[in-house]
Short mmCIF file of C-alpha atoms in Angstrom, two decimals:
data_model
loop_
_atom_site.label_atom_id
_atom_site.label_comp_id
_atom_site.label_asym_id
_atom_site.label_seq_id
_atom_site.Cartn_x
_atom_site.Cartn_y
_atom_site.Cartn_z
CA MET A 1 0.00 0.00 0.00
CA ASN A 2 1.50 3.34 -1.08
CA ALA A 3 1.16 6.70 0.67
CA GLN A 4 -1.90 7.76 -1.34
CA GLU A 5 -3.71 4.50 -0.60
CA GLU A 6 -2.86 4.78 3.10
CA TYR A 7 -4.22 8.34 3.16
CA LEU A 8 -7.50 7.30 1.52
CA GLN A 9 -7.83 4.39 3.93
CA LEU A 10 -7.24 6.71 6.89
CA LYS A 11 -9.83 9.16 5.58
CA SER A 12 -12.33 6.35 5.03
CA ASN A 13 -11.86 5.17 8.62
CA TRP A 14 -12.39 8.69 9.95
CA ARG A 15 -15.54 9.16 7.89
CA ARG A 16 -17.01 6.03 9.47
CA ARG A 17 -15.96 7.15 12.95
CA ILE A 18 -17.47 10.60 12.48
CA VAL A 19 -20.78 9.24 11.19
CA ALA A 20 -20.85 6.71 14.04
CA SER A 21 -20.45 9.61 16.49
CA TYR A 22 -23.57 11.18 14.99
CA TYR A 23 -25.58 8.37 16.55
CA VAL A 24 -24.32 9.52 19.96
CA VAL A 25 -25.23 13.12 19.14
CA ALA A 26 -28.66 12.14 17.83
CA GLY A 27 -29.18 9.91 20.87
CA ILE A 28 -28.36 12.73 23.30
CA ILE A 29 -30.69 15.09 21.43
CA SER A 30 -33.43 12.45 21.46
CA VAL A 31 -33.09 11.88 25.21
CA ALA A 32 -33.26 15.63 25.78
CA GLU A 33 -36.35 15.92 23.59
CA ILE A 34 -38.10 13.07 25.39
CA ALA A 35 -37.18 14.58 28.76
CA MET A 36 -38.58 17.97 27.73
CA PHE A 37 -41.72 16.32 26.40
CA LEU A 38 -42.28 14.46 29.67
CA PHE A 39 -41.61 17.66 31.58
CA MET A 40 -44.25 19.43 29.51
CA VAL A 41 -46.78 16.61 30.01
CA ILE A 42 -46.24 16.10 33.75
CA LEU A 43 -45.51 19.60 35.02
CA SER A 44 -47.20 21.85 32.51
CA GLU A 45 -50.28 23.64 33.71
CA ALA A 46 -51.70 23.57 30.18
CA GLN A 47 -54.04 20.64 30.74
CA ASP A 48 -55.60 21.06 27.33
CA MET A 49 -52.29 20.28 25.56
CA ASP A 50 -52.61 17.71 22.76
CA THR A 51 -49.88 15.30 23.92
CA SER A 52 -50.05 13.17 20.76
CA TYR A 53 -49.51 16.16 18.51
CA VAL A 54 -46.71 17.53 20.68
CA GLY A 55 -45.05 14.10 20.86
CA ILE A 56 -45.06 13.73 17.09
CA LYS A 57 -43.94 17.32 16.47
CA TYR A 58 -41.19 17.60 19.08
CA VAL A 59 -40.06 13.99 19.58
CA LEU A 60 -40.99 11.56 16.81
CA PHE A 61 -40.38 13.92 13.87
CA PRO A 62 -36.89 15.14 14.89
CA VAL A 63 -35.77 11.69 16.06
CA CYS A 64 -36.80 10.03 12.77
CA ILE A 65 -35.25 12.72 10.60
CA ASN A 66 -31.96 12.70 12.53
CA PHE A 67 -31.49 8.93 12.46
CA LEU A 68 -32.65 8.68 8.85
CA SER A 69 -30.01 11.22 7.77
CA ILE A 70 -27.31 9.25 9.59
CA TRP A 71 -28.44 5.97 8.01
CA LEU A 72 -28.36 7.56 4.54
CA ALA A 73 -24.84 8.85 5.18
CA GLN A 74 -23.68 5.35 6.18
CA THR A 75 -25.31 3.85 3.09
CA ILE A 76 -23.49 6.33 0.82
CA LEU A 77 -20.18 5.56 2.54
CA LYS A 78 -20.67 1.85 1.90
CA LYS A 79 -21.98 1.91 -1.67
CA CYS A 80 -20.65 5.08 -3.32
CA HIS A 81 -17.19 5.18 -4.93
CA SER A 82 -16.88 8.96 -5.22
CA GLU A 83 -14.65 10.50 -2.54
CA ALA A 84 -16.42 13.88 -2.85
CA ALA A 85 -19.86 12.26 -2.48
CA LYS A 86 -18.71 10.47 0.67
CA ASP A 87 -17.42 13.75 2.14
CA TRP A 88 -20.71 15.48 1.36
CA ALA A 89 -22.66 12.61 2.91
CA VAL A 90 -20.78 13.06 6.19
CA VAL A 91 -21.18 16.86 6.20
CA GLY A 92 -24.75 16.81 4.84
CA SER A 93 -26.00 14.43 7.53
CA LEU A 94 -24.80 16.80 10.24
CA MET A 95 -26.38 19.74 8.41
CA VAL A 96 -29.75 17.96 8.55
CA ILE A 97 -29.35 17.43 12.31
CA CYS A 98 -28.51 21.12 12.73
CA VAL A 99 -31.59 22.14 10.72
CA VAL A 100 -33.80 19.94 12.92
CA VAL A 101 -32.30 21.43 16.08
CA GLY A 102 -32.70 24.94 14.69
CA LEU A 103 -36.35 24.38 13.78
CA VAL A 104 -37.57 22.44 16.79
CA HIS A 105 -35.50 24.17 19.47
CA SER A 106 -35.19 27.72 18.22
CA SER A 107 -36.04 29.04 21.69
CA PHE A 108 -32.58 28.01 22.82
CA LEU A 109 -30.07 30.78 22.14
CA ILE A 110 -27.38 28.26 21.23
CA ALA A 111 -29.41 26.65 18.42
CA PRO A 112 -28.07 28.88 15.56
CA ALA A 113 -24.49 28.22 16.72
CA ALA A 114 -24.96 24.51 15.99
CA PHE A 115 -24.33 25.23 12.30
CA VAL A 116 -20.59 25.61 12.96
CA ALA A 117 -20.39 21.82 13.48
CA PRO A 118 -20.64 20.82 9.76
CA VAL A 119 -17.95 23.36 8.88
CA ILE A 120 -15.62 21.91 11.51
CA VAL A 121 -16.29 18.36 10.23
CA SER A 122 -15.55 19.44 6.64
CA CYS A 123 -12.21 20.80 7.87
CA ILE A 124 -11.44 17.48 9.59
CA LEU A 125 -12.14 15.74 6.26
CA ASP A 126 -9.32 17.79 4.75
CA ASN A 127 -11.35 19.22 1.86
CA LYS A 128 -11.04 22.98 1.45
CA GLN A 129 -13.61 23.17 -1.35
CA ILE A 130 -16.24 21.43 0.74
CA THR A 131 -15.33 23.63 3.74
CA LYS A 132 -16.03 26.74 1.65
CA LEU A 133 -19.30 25.41 0.24
CA SER A 134 -20.48 24.01 3.57
CA SER A 135 -19.90 27.43 5.18
CA ILE A 136 -22.16 29.04 2.58
CA CYS A 137 -24.75 26.24 2.88
CA CYS A 138 -24.77 26.47 6.68
CA ALA A 139 -25.26 30.25 6.55
CA CYS A 140 -28.22 29.83 4.19
CA LEU A 141 -29.69 26.99 6.25
CA LEU A 142 -29.30 29.03 9.44
CA LEU A 143 -31.31 31.90 7.97
CA LEU A 144 -33.89 29.48 6.59
CA THR A 145 -34.41 27.75 9.95
CA VAL A 146 -34.75 31.10 11.74
CA TRP A 147 -37.38 32.13 9.22
CA LEU A 148 -39.31 28.85 9.53
CA SER A 149 -38.81 28.30 13.26
CA PRO A 150 -42.12 29.99 14.30
CA VAL A 151 -43.90 27.01 12.73
CA PHE A 152 -42.44 24.84 15.51
CA ASP A 153 -41.66 27.29 18.30
CA ASP A 154 -43.10 30.82 18.55
CA VAL A 155 -41.82 31.60 22.04
CA ASN A 156 -39.24 34.13 20.84
CA THR A 157 -40.14 37.42 19.23
CA ASP A 158 -39.06 38.20 15.69
CA VAL A 159 -36.44 40.62 16.97
CA SER A 160 -35.03 38.03 19.36
CA ARG A 161 -34.92 35.35 16.69
CA TRP A 162 -33.06 37.51 14.19
CA GLN A 163 -30.68 38.72 16.87
CA ASN A 164 -29.84 35.08 17.54
CA ALA A 165 -29.45 34.52 13.79
CA LEU A 166 -27.02 37.44 13.53
CA ALA A 167 -24.98 36.11 16.44
CA GLY A 168 -24.97 32.66 14.86
CA LEU A 169 -23.77 34.09 11.53
CA VAL A 170 -20.92 35.94 13.24
CA ILE A 171 -19.82 32.77 15.03
CA LEU A 172 -20.14 30.80 11.77
CA LEU A 173 -18.04 33.37 9.90
CA VAL A 174 -15.27 33.26 12.52
CA VAL A 175 -15.21 29.46 12.65
CA SER A 176 -15.29 29.23 8.85
CA ASP A 177 -12.30 31.55 8.52
CA ILE A 178 -10.35 29.54 11.10
CA CYS A 179 -11.24 26.25 9.38
CA LEU A 180 -10.17 27.55 5.96
CA SER A 181 -6.84 28.61 7.44
CA LEU A 182 -6.46 25.14 8.95
CA CYS A 183 -7.23 23.63 5.54
CA ASP A 184 -4.41 25.69 3.99
CA TYR A 185 -2.05 24.60 6.76
CA THR A 186 -3.05 20.95 6.38
CA GLU A 187 -2.65 21.13 2.60
CA ASP A 188 0.89 22.51 2.91
CA LYS A 189 1.76 19.93 5.56
CA ASN A 190 0.33 17.10 3.46
CA ASP A 191 2.37 18.21 0.45
CA ILE A 192 5.55 17.98 2.51
CA ILE A 193 4.58 14.59 3.93
CA TYR A 194 3.51 13.27 0.51
CA HIS A 195 6.72 14.28 -1.26
CA THR A 196 8.82 12.93 1.60
CA SER A 197 6.90 9.65 1.51
CA LEU A 198 7.18 9.52 -2.29
CA SER A 199 10.95 10.00 -2.09
CA GLN A 200 11.19 7.22 0.48
CA GLU A 201 9.09 4.91 -1.70
CA ARG A 202 11.30 5.60 -4.70
CA MET A 203 14.41 5.04 -2.62
CA HIS A 204 12.99 1.79 -1.25
CA ALA A 205 12.04 0.66 -4.77
CA ALA A 206 15.52 1.57 -6.05
CA LEU A 207 17.11 -0.59 -3.36
CA LYS A 208 15.13 -3.59 -4.65
CA MET A 209 15.88 -3.08 -8.33
CA ASP A 210 18.88 -3.75 -10.54
CA SER A 211 19.70 -0.32 -11.96
CA MET A 212 20.63 -1.54 -15.44
CA THR A 213 17.97 -4.15 -16.26
CA ARG A 214 15.18 -2.82 -13.94
CA LEU A 215 14.59 -6.34 -12.69
CA PHE A 216 14.52 -7.19 -9.00
CA ASN A 217 18.02 -7.67 -7.59
CA HIS A 218 19.85 -10.39 -5.66
CA SER A 219 18.67 -9.35 -2.17
CA GLU A 220 15.06 -9.01 -3.30
CA PHE A 221 15.26 -12.51 -4.78
CA TYR A 222 15.65 -14.00 -1.31
CA HIS A 223 13.03 -11.72 0.20
CA CYS A 224 10.53 -12.87 -2.44
CA MET A 225 11.69 -16.44 -2.04
CA ASP A 226 10.85 -16.30 1.68
CA GLU A 227 7.40 -14.88 0.85
CA SER A 228 6.80 -17.63 -1.71
CA ILE A 229 7.80 -20.31 0.79
CA LEU A 230 5.21 -18.99 3.24
CA TRP A 231 2.66 -18.77 0.43
CA SER A 232 3.35 -22.36 -0.62
CA GLN A 233 3.02 -23.68 2.94
CA SER A 234 -0.20 -21.77 3.64
CA HIS A 235 -1.86 -22.58 0.28
CA HIS A 236 -0.42 -26.09 -0.06
CA ARG A 237 0.71 -25.37 -3.60
CA GLN A 238 4.03 -25.56 -5.39
CA VAL A 239 6.43 -22.76 -6.30
CA SER A 240 8.81 -23.08 -9.25
CA VAL A 241 12.20 -21.41 -9.34
CA ALA A 242 14.18 -21.03 -12.56
CA VAL A 243 17.85 -20.02 -12.64
CA ILE A 244 19.03 -18.70 -16.02
CA ASP A 245 22.58 -18.15 -17.21
CA VAL A 246 23.72 -16.64 -20.53
CA ASP A 247 25.96 -19.09 -22.41
CA PHE A 248 29.49 -17.89 -23.24
CA PHE A 249 28.69 -14.38 -22.03
CA LYS A 250 32.34 -13.66 -21.22
CA SER A 251 33.19 -14.08 -24.89
CA VAL A 252 30.44 -11.58 -25.80
CA ASN A 253 32.07 -9.00 -23.53
CA ASP A 254 35.58 -9.84 -24.73
CA THR A 255 34.66 -9.82 -28.45
CA TYR A 256 32.09 -7.03 -28.68
CA GLY A 257 32.81 -4.94 -25.59
CA HIS A 258 31.10 -4.48 -22.25
CA GLU A 259 28.68 -1.86 -23.59
CA ASN A 260 27.29 -4.35 -26.10
CA GLY A 261 27.33 -6.98 -23.39
CA ASP A 262 25.07 -4.71 -21.33
CA THR A 263 22.77 -4.39 -24.35
CA VAL A 264 22.44 -8.19 -24.41
CA LEU A 265 21.57 -8.30 -20.70
CA ILE A 266 19.02 -5.50 -21.01
CA ARG A 267 17.32 -7.24 -23.94
CA LEU A 268 17.27 -10.55 -22.07
CA ALA A 269 15.70 -8.78 -19.08
CA GLU A 270 13.00 -7.33 -21.37
CA ILE A 271 12.18 -10.78 -22.74
CA LEU A 272 11.95 -12.21 -19.22
CA LYS A 273 9.63 -9.39 -18.10
CA ASP A 274 7.44 -9.74 -21.19
CA ASN A 275 7.03 -13.48 -20.69
CA CYS A 276 6.88 -13.63 -16.90
CA PRO A 277 3.35 -14.61 -15.77
CA LYS A 278 1.46 -12.40 -13.32
CA GLU A 279 2.05 -15.01 -10.60
CA GLY A 280 5.80 -14.65 -11.01
CA LYS A 281 8.68 -12.20 -10.63
CA ALA A 282 11.88 -11.85 -12.64
CA PHE A 283 15.30 -11.13 -11.13
CA ARG A 284 18.85 -10.37 -12.11
CA TYR A 285 20.67 -12.56 -9.64
CA GLY A 286 24.09 -11.22 -10.60
CA GLY A 287 26.30 -10.76 -13.65
CA GLU A 288 24.76 -12.75 -16.49
CA GLU A 289 22.65 -14.89 -14.15
CA PHE A 290 18.88 -14.32 -13.87
CA GLY A 291 16.00 -15.95 -12.07
CA LEU A 292 12.24 -16.44 -12.00
CA ILE A 293 10.02 -17.26 -9.02
CA ILE A 294 6.52 -18.35 -10.03
CA ASN A 295 3.88 -19.17 -7.44
CA GLY A 296 1.54 -22.01 -8.35
CA TYR A 297 3.51 -23.24 -11.38
CA THR A 298 4.57 -26.86 -11.66
CA LYS A 299 8.00 -27.67 -13.05
CA GLU A 300 6.31 -28.89 -16.25
CA GLN A 301 4.58 -25.54 -16.74
CA THR A 302 7.80 -23.69 -15.96
CA TYR A 303 9.72 -25.91 -18.37
CA GLU A 304 7.34 -25.01 -21.20
CA LEU A 305 7.66 -21.32 -20.32
CA MET A 306 11.46 -21.41 -20.20
CA GLU A 307 11.69 -23.32 -23.46
CA SER A 308 9.58 -20.62 -25.09
CA ILE A 309 11.85 -17.93 -23.62
CA ARG A 310 14.97 -19.85 -24.65
CA ASN A 311 13.78 -20.15 -28.25
CA GLN A 312 12.82 -16.48 -28.35
CA ILE A 313 16.25 -15.47 -27.10
CA TYR A 314 17.97 -17.79 -29.56
CA GLN A 315 16.08 -16.16 -32.43
CA GLU A 316 17.05 -12.68 -31.26
CA ARG A 317 19.53 -10.86 -33.47
CA PHE A 318 21.90 -8.08 -32.38
CA SER A 319 23.36 -5.67 -34.91
CA PHE A 320 26.85 -5.90 -33.41
CA MET A 321 26.95 -9.73 -33.72
CA PRO A 322 24.64 -10.68 -36.63
CA GLU A 323 26.40 -13.99 -37.20
CA ARG A 324 26.01 -15.19 -33.63
CA HIS A 325 23.06 -16.67 -31.73
CA LEU A 326 22.52 -15.87 -28.07
CA SER A 327 21.59 -18.84 -25.91
CA ILE A 328 20.75 -19.52 -22.28
CA SER A 329 20.93 -22.50 -19.97
CA THR A 330 18.18 -22.89 -17.37
CA GLY A 331 17.69 -25.01 -14.27
CA ILE A 332 14.29 -25.47 -12.65
CA TYR A 333 13.33 -26.63 -9.17
CA GLU A 334 9.78 -27.17 -7.94
CA TYR A 335 9.33 -26.39 -4.25
CA GLN A 336 6.41 -28.23 -2.63
CA GLY A 337 6.35 -26.86 0.92
CA ASP A 338 9.29 -28.86 2.29
CA ASP A 339 11.39 -27.65 5.21
CA MET A 340 13.88 -25.64 3.14
CA ASP A 341 15.05 -22.06 3.02
CA GLY A 342 15.57 -19.80 0.00
CA GLU A 343 19.27 -20.58 -0.37
CA GLU A 344 18.64 -24.33 -0.47
CA ILE A 345 15.95 -23.89 -3.10
CA PHE A 346 18.22 -21.68 -5.19
CA LYS A 347 21.03 -24.24 -5.00
CA LYS A 348 18.70 -26.96 -6.29
CA ALA A 349 17.77 -24.85 -9.32
CA ASP A 350 21.37 -23.69 -9.75
CA LEU A 351 22.65 -27.29 -9.84
CA ALA A 352 20.06 -28.08 -12.53
CA MET A 353 21.32 -25.07 -14.50
CA TYR A 354 24.91 -26.36 -14.30
CA GLU A 355 23.66 -29.74 -15.49
CA ALA A 356 22.22 -27.96 -18.54
CA LYS A 357 25.63 -26.35 -19.10
CA GLN A 358 27.41 -29.67 -18.86
CA ASN A 359 24.98 -31.31 -21.28
CA GLY A 360 25.76 -28.90 -24.09
CA ARG A 361 24.16 -25.59 -23.04
CA ASN A 362 21.18 -23.91 -24.75
CA ARG A 363 18.76 -26.16 -22.90
CA THR A 364 16.44 -26.40 -19.88
CA VAL A 365 16.83 -28.99 -17.14
CA CYS A 366 14.45 -29.76 -14.28
CA SER A 367 15.89 -30.80 -10.96
CA ALA A 368 14.96 -34.31 -9.89
#
């Protein structure tokens, strides 16, 4: 998993945690609403109060809307693939809760200030564009709820309600400005972290690769071999290892020069990469020696693959040696989950490769 994938995974986890916290918020609001309703029923002197109507208006309606908005947000997080849509689901759900609080409980002076919460959440989600838009949306929703609040609660006068709205807008403006500044800070910090992480990834990748052929190197061969051993033992399947050596490569260097010798190795590496199955990895073990590790391949399958590669290499023509064929000798060993380490497995394949050399070169031999 690279840095970008880790960041998206972290953000996904935080979205789920934030939405889960909404249930706590909605639960607390619901308990408060029920408590106020019971207080009104038991202690109110207004004996002619329609308790069913009040219960639906001040308890059932807000509770249903709040929990429905949270459920919708969770559904979007699970089923939607758009990162922006997921962010809006998280912020939008909280906006709905704030609207419900603003409508049903407008008599509380703090109700308009609740609209700062979605802006803060959008800042946590590290999305400056959504922070800007959510600030505007929250300001509009605040004014809308103040205008509609007499439908639910006409305790406050018009002057009092709009004074509260003005105070809420001021608080929202201050919080929005702070959150936007935090977004800028986070963006700059993330750029530094991302480029540092990217440099480390490139450095780590470079340490695993042969600089000339761009195949995995000697040390990575054993690291991958250890992983394949564990894979074989856990899946109860075989792993095939092929060791490849260029025949008479020293004479290529001596006759045509080391630069042309490097050209041969680079071309051989390209052929190995092009033919390596997705279950396998190709390596430059050292000098003119290469290797393949293929999970799930039998030695018969690997033999067919290496014979195809051997024939392709033999048919290859280089401009600096048009009269000469290039050939390879290959040894194959099939590991079947035995108690062996990577070096022992390599030696088995390496001995098979030397047997191919001794039997005339330009051939593939499977270890017994």
